[in-house]
């Protein structure tokens, strides 16, 4: 892909690599500076097949190659050097960006309202599974075990939805 048709002079390889962010930034900077370029994917040219079943290819199969006219090479090289010296953008998520709510986000008064019993049984594994399914649907859950009996409680306003979810799981039935 060429930035503008027909750059004058001989072409000189400016950069070849696999970094899509650097590639994009380089093309933007070359465009902004008015420097024509030729951009092509690496590995696009086919090599003749050999009898070797596991040939060692000397060229990468993915990446980019950017060439500029020799008359613009020094300016383009300075642009590339500046981009290479920039600190990479930090894409790491902070510890506070997790999808799970923290204890500060949970309102204790709402959890205290889990007074409606929606399931009771002796199978603690099933009670745990049901409570996790309700939590995945943003329904606050409280589980109590007395003796061999485990009971799952939800807020009164969530009773209908909670009972429907439990019915789907216990009976293996699709939503009504």
PDB file of C-alpha atoms in Angstrom:
ATOM      1  CA  UNK A   1       0.000   0.000   0.000  1.00  0.00           C
ATOM      2  CA  UNK A   2       1.447   3.362  -0.956  1.00  0.00           C
ATOM      3  CA  UNK A   3       0.748   6.619   0.813  1.00  0.00           C
ATOM      4  CA  UNK A   4       0.717   8.576  -2.461  1.00  0.00           C
ATOM      5  CA  UNK A   5       1.271   7.354  -6.003  1.00  0.00           C
ATOM      6  CA  UNK A   6       4.777   7.036  -7.385  1.00  0.00           C
ATOM      7  CA  UNK A   7       7.475   8.163  -4.936  1.00  0.00           C
ATOM      8  CA  UNK A   8      10.501   9.556  -6.806  1.00  0.00           C
ATOM      9  CA  UNK A   9      13.958   8.059  -6.327  1.00  0.00           C
ATOM     10  CA  UNK A  10      15.061   4.661  -5.123  1.00  0.00           C
ATOM     11  CA  UNK A  11      13.288   3.070  -2.180  1.00  0.00           C
ATOM     12  CA  UNK A  12      15.105   2.346   1.042  1.00  0.00           C
ATOM     13  CA  UNK A  13      13.805   0.023   3.757  1.00  0.00           C
ATOM     14  CA  UNK A  14      13.016   2.186   6.785  1.00  0.00           C
ATOM     15  CA  UNK A  15      11.505  -0.333   9.170  1.00  0.00           C
ATOM     16  CA  UNK A  16      10.396  -3.968   9.299  1.00  0.00           C
ATOM     17  CA  UNK A  17       8.773  -5.509  12.325  1.00  0.00           C
ATOM     18  CA  UNK A  18       5.781  -7.121  14.000  1.00  0.00           C
ATOM     19  CA  UNK A  19       4.566  -4.306  16.290  1.00  0.00           C
ATOM     20  CA  UNK A  20       1.175  -3.127  14.976  1.00  0.00           C
ATOM     21  CA  UNK A  21       1.090  -0.105  17.311  1.00  0.00           C
ATOM     22  CA  UNK A  22       4.510   1.118  16.146  1.00  0.00           C
ATOM     23  CA  UNK A  23       3.571   0.395  12.531  1.00  0.00           C
ATOM     24  CA  UNK A  24       0.406   2.474  12.816  1.00  0.00           C
ATOM     25  CA  UNK A  25       2.200   5.338  14.574  1.00  0.00           C
ATOM     26  CA  UNK A  26       4.998   5.332  11.991  1.00  0.00           C
ATOM     27  CA  UNK A  27       2.562   5.539   9.074  1.00  0.00           C
ATOM     28  CA  UNK A  28       0.650   8.380  10.761  1.00  0.00           C
ATOM     29  CA  UNK A  29       3.847  10.338  11.392  1.00  0.00           C
ATOM     30  CA  UNK A  30       5.104   9.817   7.839  1.00  0.00           C
ATOM     31  CA  UNK A  31       1.741  11.022   6.490  1.00  0.00           C
ATOM     32  CA  UNK A  32       1.822  14.076   8.768  1.00  0.00           C
ATOM     33  CA  UNK A  33       5.343  14.920   7.596  1.00  0.00           C
ATOM     34  CA  UNK A  34       4.329  14.516   3.946  1.00  0.00           C
ATOM     35  CA  UNK A  35       6.814  11.702   3.352  1.00  0.00           C
ATOM     36  CA  UNK A  36       5.668   9.162   0.754  1.00  0.00           C
ATOM     37  CA  UNK A  37       6.085   5.509   1.724  1.00  0.00           C
ATOM     38  CA  UNK A  38       5.448   1.990   0.573  1.00  0.00           C
ATOM     39  CA  UNK A  39       3.826  -0.271   3.160  1.00  0.00           C
ATOM     40  CA  UNK A  40       3.479  -3.998   2.639  1.00  0.00           C
ATOM     41  CA  UNK A  41       2.913  -7.021   4.837  1.00  0.00           C
ATOM     42  CA  UNK A  42       5.873  -9.258   5.563  1.00  0.00           C
ATOM     43  CA  UNK A  43       5.718 -12.785   4.239  1.00  0.00           C
ATOM     44  CA  UNK A  44       3.409 -11.903   1.370  1.00  0.00           C
ATOM     45  CA  UNK A  45       5.819 -13.054  -1.285  1.00  0.00           C
ATOM     46  CA  UNK A  46       5.811 -16.767  -1.994  1.00  0.00           C
ATOM     47  CA  UNK A  47       8.952 -18.849  -2.017  1.00  0.00           C
ATOM     48  CA  UNK A  48       9.240 -21.811  -4.383  1.00  0.00           C
ATOM     49  CA  UNK A  49       8.396 -25.122  -2.750  1.00  0.00           C
ATOM     50  CA  UNK A  50      11.268 -27.450  -1.988  1.00  0.00           C
ATOM     51  CA  UNK A  51      11.461 -31.172  -1.351  1.00  0.00           C
ATOM     52  CA  UNK A  52      12.204 -30.413   2.312  1.00  0.00           C
ATOM     53  CA  UNK A  53       9.099 -31.229   4.382  1.00  0.00           C
ATOM     54  CA  UNK A  54      10.169 -28.874   7.182  1.00  0.00           C
ATOM     55  CA  UNK A  55      11.847 -25.946   5.446  1.00  0.00           C
ATOM     56  CA  UNK A  56      13.396 -23.257   7.575  1.00  0.00           C
ATOM     57  CA  UNK A  57      12.024 -19.991   6.309  1.00  0.00           C
ATOM     58  CA  UNK A  58      14.419 -17.074   6.710  1.00  0.00           C
ATOM     59  CA  UNK A  59      11.608 -14.567   6.709  1.00  0.00           C
ATOM     60  CA  UNK A  60       8.850 -13.912   9.219  1.00  0.00           C
ATOM     61  CA  UNK A  61       5.316 -14.879   8.208  1.00  0.00           C
ATOM     62  CA  UNK A  62       3.719 -11.894   9.965  1.00  0.00           C
ATOM     63  CA  UNK A  63       4.762  -8.281  10.160  1.00  0.00           C
ATOM     64  CA  UNK A  64       5.148  -5.086   8.230  1.00  0.00           C
ATOM     65  CA  UNK A  65       7.720  -3.491   5.961  1.00  0.00           C
ATOM     66  CA  UNK A  66       7.866   0.249   5.362  1.00  0.00           C
ATOM     67  CA  UNK A  67      10.111   1.772   2.691  1.00  0.00           C
ATOM     68  CA  UNK A  68      10.631   5.446   1.838  1.00  0.00           C
ATOM     69  CA  UNK A  69      12.360   7.242  -1.042  1.00  0.00           C
ATOM     70  CA  UNK A  70      16.075   7.703  -0.453  1.00  0.00           C
ATOM     71  CA  UNK A  71      15.625  11.492  -0.646  1.00  0.00           C
ATOM     72  CA  UNK A  72      13.376  11.389   2.466  1.00  0.00           C
ATOM     73  CA  UNK A  73      15.261   8.704   4.370  1.00  0.00           C
ATOM     74  CA  UNK A  74      17.062  10.933   6.909  1.00  0.00           C
ATOM     75  CA  UNK A  75      13.864  12.736   7.983  1.00  0.00           C
ATOM     76  CA  UNK A  76      11.933   9.451   8.116  1.00  0.00           C
ATOM     77  CA  UNK A  77      14.713   7.836  10.142  1.00  0.00           C
ATOM     78  CA  UNK A  78      14.505  10.643  12.734  1.00  0.00           C
ATOM     79  CA  UNK A  79      10.748  10.075  13.012  1.00  0.00           C
ATOM     80  CA  UNK A  80      11.327   6.350  13.502  1.00  0.00           C
ATOM     81  CA  UNK A  81      14.022   6.942  16.151  1.00  0.00           C
ATOM     82  CA  UNK A  82      11.703   9.269  18.067  1.00  0.00           C
ATOM     83  CA  UNK A  83       8.924   6.663  18.005  1.00  0.00           C
ATOM     84  CA  UNK A  84      11.290   3.907  19.120  1.00  0.00           C
ATOM     85  CA  UNK A  85      12.518   6.036  22.049  1.00  0.00           C
ATOM     86  CA  UNK A  86       9.001   6.745  23.331  1.00  0.00           C
ATOM     87  CA  UNK A  87       7.848   4.786  26.344  1.00  0.00           C
ATOM     88  CA  UNK A  88       5.304   2.131  25.404  1.00  0.00           C
ATOM     89  CA  UNK A  89       1.742   2.866  26.464  1.00  0.00           C
ATOM     90  CA  UNK A  90       0.863   0.983  29.644  1.00  0.00           C
ATOM     91  CA  UNK A  91      -2.051  -1.283  28.747  1.00  0.00           C
ATOM     92  CA  UNK A  92      -2.097  -3.136  32.065  1.00  0.00           C
ATOM     93  CA  UNK A  93      -5.320  -3.062  34.043  1.00  0.00           C
ATOM     94  CA  UNK A  94      -5.037  -1.782  37.566  1.00  0.00           C
ATOM     95  CA  UNK A  95      -5.996  -4.038  40.446  1.00  0.00           C
ATOM     96  CA  UNK A  96      -9.122  -1.941  41.086  1.00  0.00           C
ATOM     97  CA  UNK A  97     -10.544  -2.554  37.594  1.00  0.00           C
ATOM     98  CA  UNK A  98     -11.720  -6.085  38.361  1.00  0.00           C
ATOM     99  CA  UNK A  99     -15.244  -7.120  37.474  1.00  0.00           C
ATOM    100  CA  UNK A 100     -15.958  -8.421  40.962  1.00  0.00           C
ATOM    101  CA  UNK A 101     -17.431  -5.866  43.364  1.00  0.00           C
ATOM    102  CA  UNK A 102     -15.298  -4.998  46.350  1.00  0.00           C
ATOM    103  CA  UNK A 103     -16.631  -5.190  49.881  1.00  0.00           C
ATOM    104  CA  UNK A 104     -16.935  -1.389  49.921  1.00  0.00           C
ATOM    105  CA  UNK A 105     -19.292  -1.522  46.910  1.00  0.00           C
ATOM    106  CA  UNK A 106     -21.666  -4.019  48.545  1.00  0.00           C
ATOM    107  CA  UNK A 107     -24.321  -2.373  50.664  1.00  0.00           C
ATOM    108  CA  UNK A 108     -24.624  -4.280  53.957  1.00  0.00           C
ATOM    109  CA  UNK A 109     -28.268  -3.143  54.338  1.00  0.00           C
ATOM    110  CA  UNK A 110     -29.135  -4.850  51.019  1.00  0.00           C
ATOM    111  CA  UNK A 111     -27.408  -8.058  52.098  1.00  0.00           C
ATOM    112  CA  UNK A 112     -29.260  -7.951  55.383  1.00  0.00           C
ATOM    113  CA  UNK A 113     -32.511  -7.977  53.422  1.00  0.00           C
ATOM    114  CA  UNK A 114     -31.897 -11.567  52.243  1.00  0.00           C
ATOM    115  CA  UNK A 115     -34.805 -12.951  54.260  1.00  0.00           C
ATOM    116  CA  UNK A 116     -36.780 -14.946  51.713  1.00  0.00           C
ATOM    117  CA  UNK A 117     -35.927 -18.673  51.632  1.00  0.00           C
ATOM    118  CA  UNK A 118     -35.921 -19.936  48.026  1.00  0.00           C
ATOM    119  CA  UNK A 119     -34.257 -23.346  48.395  1.00  0.00           C
ATOM    120  CA  UNK A 120     -33.606 -25.795  51.165  1.00  0.00           C
ATOM    121  CA  UNK A 121     -31.905 -29.176  51.100  1.00  0.00           C
ATOM    122  CA  UNK A 122     -29.177 -31.402  52.484  1.00  0.00           C
ATOM    123  CA  UNK A 123     -26.797 -31.194  49.512  1.00  0.00           C
ATOM    124  CA  UNK A 124     -24.201 -28.504  50.331  1.00  0.00           C
ATOM    125  CA  UNK A 125     -22.582 -28.788  46.882  1.00  0.00           C
ATOM    126  CA  UNK A 126     -25.909 -28.052  45.189  1.00  0.00           C
ATOM    127  CA  UNK A 127     -26.543 -25.156  47.586  1.00  0.00           C
ATOM    128  CA  UNK A 128     -23.138 -23.726  46.689  1.00  0.00           C
ATOM    129  CA  UNK A 129     -23.845 -24.112  42.960  1.00  0.00           C
ATOM    130  CA  UNK A 130     -27.251 -22.470  43.285  1.00  0.00           C
ATOM    131  CA  UNK A 131     -25.863 -19.552  45.284  1.00  0.00           C
ATOM    132  CA  UNK A 132     -23.138 -18.983  42.666  1.00  0.00           C
ATOM    133  CA  UNK A 133     -25.749 -19.059  39.883  1.00  0.00           C
ATOM    134  CA  UNK A 134     -27.830 -16.462  41.719  1.00  0.00           C
ATOM    135  CA  UNK A 135     -24.762 -14.271  42.320  1.00  0.00           C
ATOM    136  CA  UNK A 136     -23.930 -14.422  38.597  1.00  0.00           C
ATOM    137  CA  UNK A 137     -27.369 -12.915  38.028  1.00  0.00           C
ATOM    138  CA  UNK A 138     -26.611 -10.092  40.500  1.00  0.00           C
ATOM    139  CA  UNK A 139     -28.937 -11.487  43.146  1.00  0.00           C
ATOM    140  CA  UNK A 140     -27.599 -11.120  46.708  1.00  0.00           C
ATOM    141  CA  UNK A 141     -27.500 -14.493  48.462  1.00  0.00           C
ATOM    142  CA  UNK A 142     -27.184 -15.667  52.046  1.00  0.00           C
ATOM    143  CA  UNK A 143     -26.627 -19.370  52.782  1.00  0.00           C
ATOM    144  CA  UNK A 144     -27.230 -20.839  56.230  1.00  0.00           C
ATOM    145  CA  UNK A 145     -26.613 -24.389  57.392  1.00  0.00           C
ATOM    146  CA  UNK A 146     -28.288 -25.746  60.528  1.00  0.00           C
ATOM    147  CA  UNK A 147     -27.525 -29.356  61.270  1.00  0.00           C
ATOM    148  CA  UNK A 148     -27.758 -31.165  57.939  1.00  0.00           C
ATOM    149  CA  UNK A 149     -30.156 -28.642  56.340  1.00  0.00           C
ATOM    150  CA  UNK A 150     -28.838 -25.853  54.076  1.00  0.00           C
ATOM    151  CA  UNK A 151     -31.093 -22.925  53.155  1.00  0.00           C
ATOM    152  CA  UNK A 152     -30.567 -20.277  50.469  1.00  0.00           C
ATOM    153  CA  UNK A 153     -32.025 -16.825  51.153  1.00  0.00           C
ATOM    154  CA  UNK A 154     -32.503 -13.872  48.754  1.00  0.00           C
ATOM    155  CA  UNK A 155     -34.126 -10.424  49.070  1.00  0.00           C
ATOM    156  CA  UNK A 156     -37.915 -10.464  48.813  1.00  0.00           C
ATOM    157  CA  UNK A 157     -37.893  -8.349  45.620  1.00  0.00           C
ATOM    158  CA  UNK A 158     -35.657 -10.970  43.913  1.00  0.00           C
ATOM    159  CA  UNK A 159     -37.703 -14.013  44.985  1.00  0.00           C
ATOM    160  CA  UNK A 160     -39.513 -14.611  41.672  1.00  0.00           C
ATOM    161  CA  UNK A 161     -36.353 -14.417  39.553  1.00  0.00           C
ATOM    162  CA  UNK A 162     -34.363 -16.514  42.045  1.00  0.00           C
ATOM    163  CA  UNK A 163     -37.020 -19.254  42.114  1.00  0.00           C
ATOM    164  CA  UNK A 164     -37.092 -19.313  38.286  1.00  0.00           C
ATOM    165  CA  UNK A 165     -33.296 -19.679  38.100  1.00  0.00           C
ATOM    166  CA  UNK A 166     -33.333 -22.442  40.713  1.00  0.00           C
ATOM    167  CA  UNK A 167     -36.159 -24.245  38.888  1.00  0.00           C
ATOM    168  CA  UNK A 168     -34.174 -24.124  35.628  1.00  0.00           C
ATOM    169  CA  UNK A 169     -31.145 -25.626  37.355  1.00  0.00           C
ATOM    170  CA  UNK A 170     -32.864 -28.251  39.523  1.00  0.00           C
ATOM    171  CA  UNK A 171     -35.337 -29.456  36.893  1.00  0.00           C
ATOM    172  CA  UNK A 172     -33.028 -28.886  33.927  1.00  0.00           C
ATOM    173  CA  UNK A 173     -35.885 -27.007  32.281  1.00  0.00           C
ATOM    174  CA  UNK A 174     -35.530 -24.072  29.880  1.00  0.00           C
ATOM    175  CA  UNK A 175     -36.816 -20.636  30.932  1.00  0.00           C
ATOM    176  CA  UNK A 176     -40.590 -20.430  31.130  1.00  0.00           C
TER     177      UNK A 176
END
